XYZ file of C-alpha atoms in Angstrom:
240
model
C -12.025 -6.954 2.178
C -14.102 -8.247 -0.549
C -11.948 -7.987 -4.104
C -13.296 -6.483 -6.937
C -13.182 -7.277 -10.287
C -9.871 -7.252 -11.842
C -8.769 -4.214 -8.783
C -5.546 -4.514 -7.804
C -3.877 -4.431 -3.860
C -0.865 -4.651 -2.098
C -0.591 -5.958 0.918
C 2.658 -5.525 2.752
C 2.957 -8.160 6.010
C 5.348 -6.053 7.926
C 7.443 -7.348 10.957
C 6.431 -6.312 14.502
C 6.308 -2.356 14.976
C 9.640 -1.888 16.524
C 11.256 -3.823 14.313
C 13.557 -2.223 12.477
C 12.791 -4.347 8.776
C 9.083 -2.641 9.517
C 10.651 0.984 9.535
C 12.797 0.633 7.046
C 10.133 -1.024 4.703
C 7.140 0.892 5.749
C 9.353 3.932 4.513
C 9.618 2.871 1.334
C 6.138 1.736 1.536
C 4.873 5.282 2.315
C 7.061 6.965 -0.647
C 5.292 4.412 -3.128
C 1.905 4.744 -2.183
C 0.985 7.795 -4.178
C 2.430 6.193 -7.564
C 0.118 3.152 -6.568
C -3.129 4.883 -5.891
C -2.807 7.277 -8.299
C -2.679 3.950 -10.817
C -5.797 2.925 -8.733
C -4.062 -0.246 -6.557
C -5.245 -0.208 -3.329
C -2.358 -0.291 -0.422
C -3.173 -1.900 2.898
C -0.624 -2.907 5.619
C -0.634 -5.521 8.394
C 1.906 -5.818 11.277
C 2.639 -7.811 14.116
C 1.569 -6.198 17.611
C -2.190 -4.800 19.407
C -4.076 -1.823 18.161
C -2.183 0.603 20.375
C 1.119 -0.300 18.667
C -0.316 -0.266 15.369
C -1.357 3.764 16.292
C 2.035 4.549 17.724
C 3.597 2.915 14.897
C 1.314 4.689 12.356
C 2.101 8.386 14.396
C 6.211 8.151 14.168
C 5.864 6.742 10.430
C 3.123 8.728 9.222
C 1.529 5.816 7.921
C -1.899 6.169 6.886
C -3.919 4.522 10.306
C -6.669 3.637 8.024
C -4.317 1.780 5.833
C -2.741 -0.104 8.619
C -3.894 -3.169 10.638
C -2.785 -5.215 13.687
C -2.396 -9.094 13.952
C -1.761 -9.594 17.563
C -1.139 -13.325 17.712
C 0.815 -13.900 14.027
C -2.318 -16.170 12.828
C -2.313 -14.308 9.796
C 1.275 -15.014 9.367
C 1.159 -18.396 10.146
C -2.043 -19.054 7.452
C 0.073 -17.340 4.497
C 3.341 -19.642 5.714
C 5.931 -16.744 6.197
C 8.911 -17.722 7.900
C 8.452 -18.063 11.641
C 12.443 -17.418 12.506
C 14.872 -19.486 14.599
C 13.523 -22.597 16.275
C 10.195 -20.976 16.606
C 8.654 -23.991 18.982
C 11.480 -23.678 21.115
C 10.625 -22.767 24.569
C 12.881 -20.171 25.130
C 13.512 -16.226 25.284
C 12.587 -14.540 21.533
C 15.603 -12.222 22.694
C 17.742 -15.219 22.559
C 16.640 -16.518 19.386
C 17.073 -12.912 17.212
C 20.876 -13.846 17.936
C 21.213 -16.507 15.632
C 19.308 -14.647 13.159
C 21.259 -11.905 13.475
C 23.907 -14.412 12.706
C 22.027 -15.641 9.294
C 20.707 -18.745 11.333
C 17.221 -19.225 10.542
C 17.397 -16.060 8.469
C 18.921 -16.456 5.340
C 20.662 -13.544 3.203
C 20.499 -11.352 6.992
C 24.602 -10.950 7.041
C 24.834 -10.208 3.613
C 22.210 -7.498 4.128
C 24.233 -5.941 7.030
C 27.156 -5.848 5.377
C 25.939 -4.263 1.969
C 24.933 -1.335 4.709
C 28.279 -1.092 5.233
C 30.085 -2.106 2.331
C 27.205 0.167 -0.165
C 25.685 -1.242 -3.608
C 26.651 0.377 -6.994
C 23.797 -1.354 -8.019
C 21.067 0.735 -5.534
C 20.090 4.484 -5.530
C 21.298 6.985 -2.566
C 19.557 6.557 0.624
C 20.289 10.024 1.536
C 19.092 12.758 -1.099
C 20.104 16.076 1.094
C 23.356 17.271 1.102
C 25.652 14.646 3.034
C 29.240 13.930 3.654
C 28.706 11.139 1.769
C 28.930 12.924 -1.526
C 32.410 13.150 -1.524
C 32.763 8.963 -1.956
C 30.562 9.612 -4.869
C 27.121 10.312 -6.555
C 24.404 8.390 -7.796
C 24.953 5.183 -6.146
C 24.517 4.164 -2.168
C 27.608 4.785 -0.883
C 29.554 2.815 1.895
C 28.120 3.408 5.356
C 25.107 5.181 3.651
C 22.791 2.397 4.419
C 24.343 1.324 7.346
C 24.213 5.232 9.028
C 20.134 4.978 8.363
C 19.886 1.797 10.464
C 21.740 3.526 13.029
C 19.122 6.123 13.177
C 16.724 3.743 13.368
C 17.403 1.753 16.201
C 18.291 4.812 18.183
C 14.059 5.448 17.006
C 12.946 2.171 17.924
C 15.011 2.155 21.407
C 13.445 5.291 22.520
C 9.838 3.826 21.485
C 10.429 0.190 22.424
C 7.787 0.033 25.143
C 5.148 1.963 22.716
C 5.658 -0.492 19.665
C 6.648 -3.742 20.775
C 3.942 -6.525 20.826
C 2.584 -7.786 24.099
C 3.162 -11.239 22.513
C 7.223 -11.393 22.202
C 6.728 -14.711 20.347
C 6.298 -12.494 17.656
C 9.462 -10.867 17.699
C 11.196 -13.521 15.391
C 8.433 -13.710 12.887
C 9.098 -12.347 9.710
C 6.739 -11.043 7.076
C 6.523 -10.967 3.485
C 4.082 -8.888 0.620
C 1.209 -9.900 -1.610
C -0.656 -8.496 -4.677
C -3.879 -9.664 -6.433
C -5.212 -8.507 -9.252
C -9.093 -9.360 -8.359
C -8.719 -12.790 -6.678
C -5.261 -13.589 -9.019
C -1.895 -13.425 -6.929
C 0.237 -11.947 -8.881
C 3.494 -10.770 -6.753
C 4.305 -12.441 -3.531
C 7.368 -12.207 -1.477
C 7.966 -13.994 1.855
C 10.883 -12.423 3.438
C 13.840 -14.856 4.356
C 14.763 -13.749 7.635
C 15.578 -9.780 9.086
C 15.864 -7.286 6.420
C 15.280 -9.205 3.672
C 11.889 -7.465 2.903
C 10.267 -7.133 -0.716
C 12.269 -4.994 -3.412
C 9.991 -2.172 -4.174
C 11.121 -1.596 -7.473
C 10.048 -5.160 -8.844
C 6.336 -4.759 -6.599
C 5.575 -1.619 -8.626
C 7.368 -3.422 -11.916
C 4.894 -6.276 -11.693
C 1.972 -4.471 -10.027
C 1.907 -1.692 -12.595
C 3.366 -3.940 -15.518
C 5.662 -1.038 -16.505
C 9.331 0.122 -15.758
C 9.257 2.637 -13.221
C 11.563 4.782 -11.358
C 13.294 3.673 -8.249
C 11.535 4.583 -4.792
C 12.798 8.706 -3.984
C 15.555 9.200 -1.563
C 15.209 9.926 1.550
C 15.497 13.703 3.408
C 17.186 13.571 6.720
C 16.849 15.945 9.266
C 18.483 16.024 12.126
C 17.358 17.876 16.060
C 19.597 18.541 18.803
C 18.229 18.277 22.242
C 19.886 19.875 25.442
C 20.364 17.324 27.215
C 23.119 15.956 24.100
C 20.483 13.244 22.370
C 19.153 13.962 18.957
C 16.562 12.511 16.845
C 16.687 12.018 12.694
C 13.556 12.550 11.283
C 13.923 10.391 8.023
C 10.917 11.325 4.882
C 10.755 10.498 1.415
C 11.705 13.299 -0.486
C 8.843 14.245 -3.098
């Protein structure tokens, strides 16, 4: 991708595709991406895993496929320096490592993230914009558990797709990502993401990208579907 002439991109580096930073991010990602096109910035996306998991990933996200590319061996995250996780030389089971980070070890600001799931953020907009139990703690602000009750759907997501998403290469479940944004050839937003779910605040990319004050990223719409056999799935969108 040759850049043009004072053209502007973003460029999220996502975390593998059944990571559950990528969901969460690429959600955000997706509400976004008609306020940056529509300004003319071009929005491509790169995550760890083959081609196939790059296509499932794309189907349960409805992320634009021809906005999405795979890096199957991390070389482009190693080249741009993003944080490789816990002890990443170490010869030993990824699985084993994403317990540290879990813990904060190797991934700094990870705990803090959990627990502001939990514990909500006066300071952040609702995750949930349908109707919700959680009204009754308040409006206007993400309440306790809000956060923390999306996660949940997501890993029960990601469980139930594991084998469709996750890379061939499990060295790569520990890498973390990060974004970029050139104007022409010009960086002018990057974010390298400390450890797990410390991704890139969407409301400073489009502050810097479009150089204007903008509106938060929309809530989300859940929906929830019974099966007979007692599971359920959420289906999570960006409300318009």
């Amino acid at each position: 991708m040759q850049a043009d002439q004072g053209a502007k991109a973003v460029i999220p580096f996502l975390t593998h595709f059944a990571d559950l930073t990528s969901w969460e991010y690429a959600r955000k990602i997706v509400a976004i991406m008609p306020m940056l096109e529509s300004s003319g910035v071009k929005v491509f996306a790169v995550g760890l895993g083959n081609a196939s998991n790059a296509q499932e990933f794309s189907k349960y996200m409805r992320f634009p496929m021809d906005k999405l590319y795979a890096d199957p061996t991390g070389a482009a995250y190693k080249a741009l320096g993003f944080n490789p996780g816990f002890m990443p030389d170490a010869e030993i089971s990824p699985y084993a490592k994403l317990i540290p980070m879990l813990a904060g070890i190797g991934s700094p600001g990870t705990v803090q993230e959990v627990l502001r799931g939990y514990a909500g953020d006066k300071e952040a907009k609702p995750v949930f914009d349908s109707p919700t139990p959680f009204d009754m703690i308040g409006l206007g602000f993400q309440r306790p558990f809000e956060l923390a009750t999306l996660r949940l759907f997501n890993m029960f997501s990601v469980l139930s797709k594991w084998s469709d998403l996750s890379p061939p290469q499990q060295t790569l479940l520990t890498q973390q990502g990060g974004t970029l944004a050139f104007e022409g050839e010009n960086t002018i937003f990057r974010h390298d993401d400390s450890g797990i779910l410390k991704y890139a605040d969407v409301d400073e990319l489009l502050r810097t990208v479009l150089a204007a004050q903008v509106a938060s990223e929309p809530p989300l719409e859940v929906t929830m579907q019974g099966g007979d056999d007692g599971s359920f799935e959420a289906e999570i969108t960006p409300t318009s």
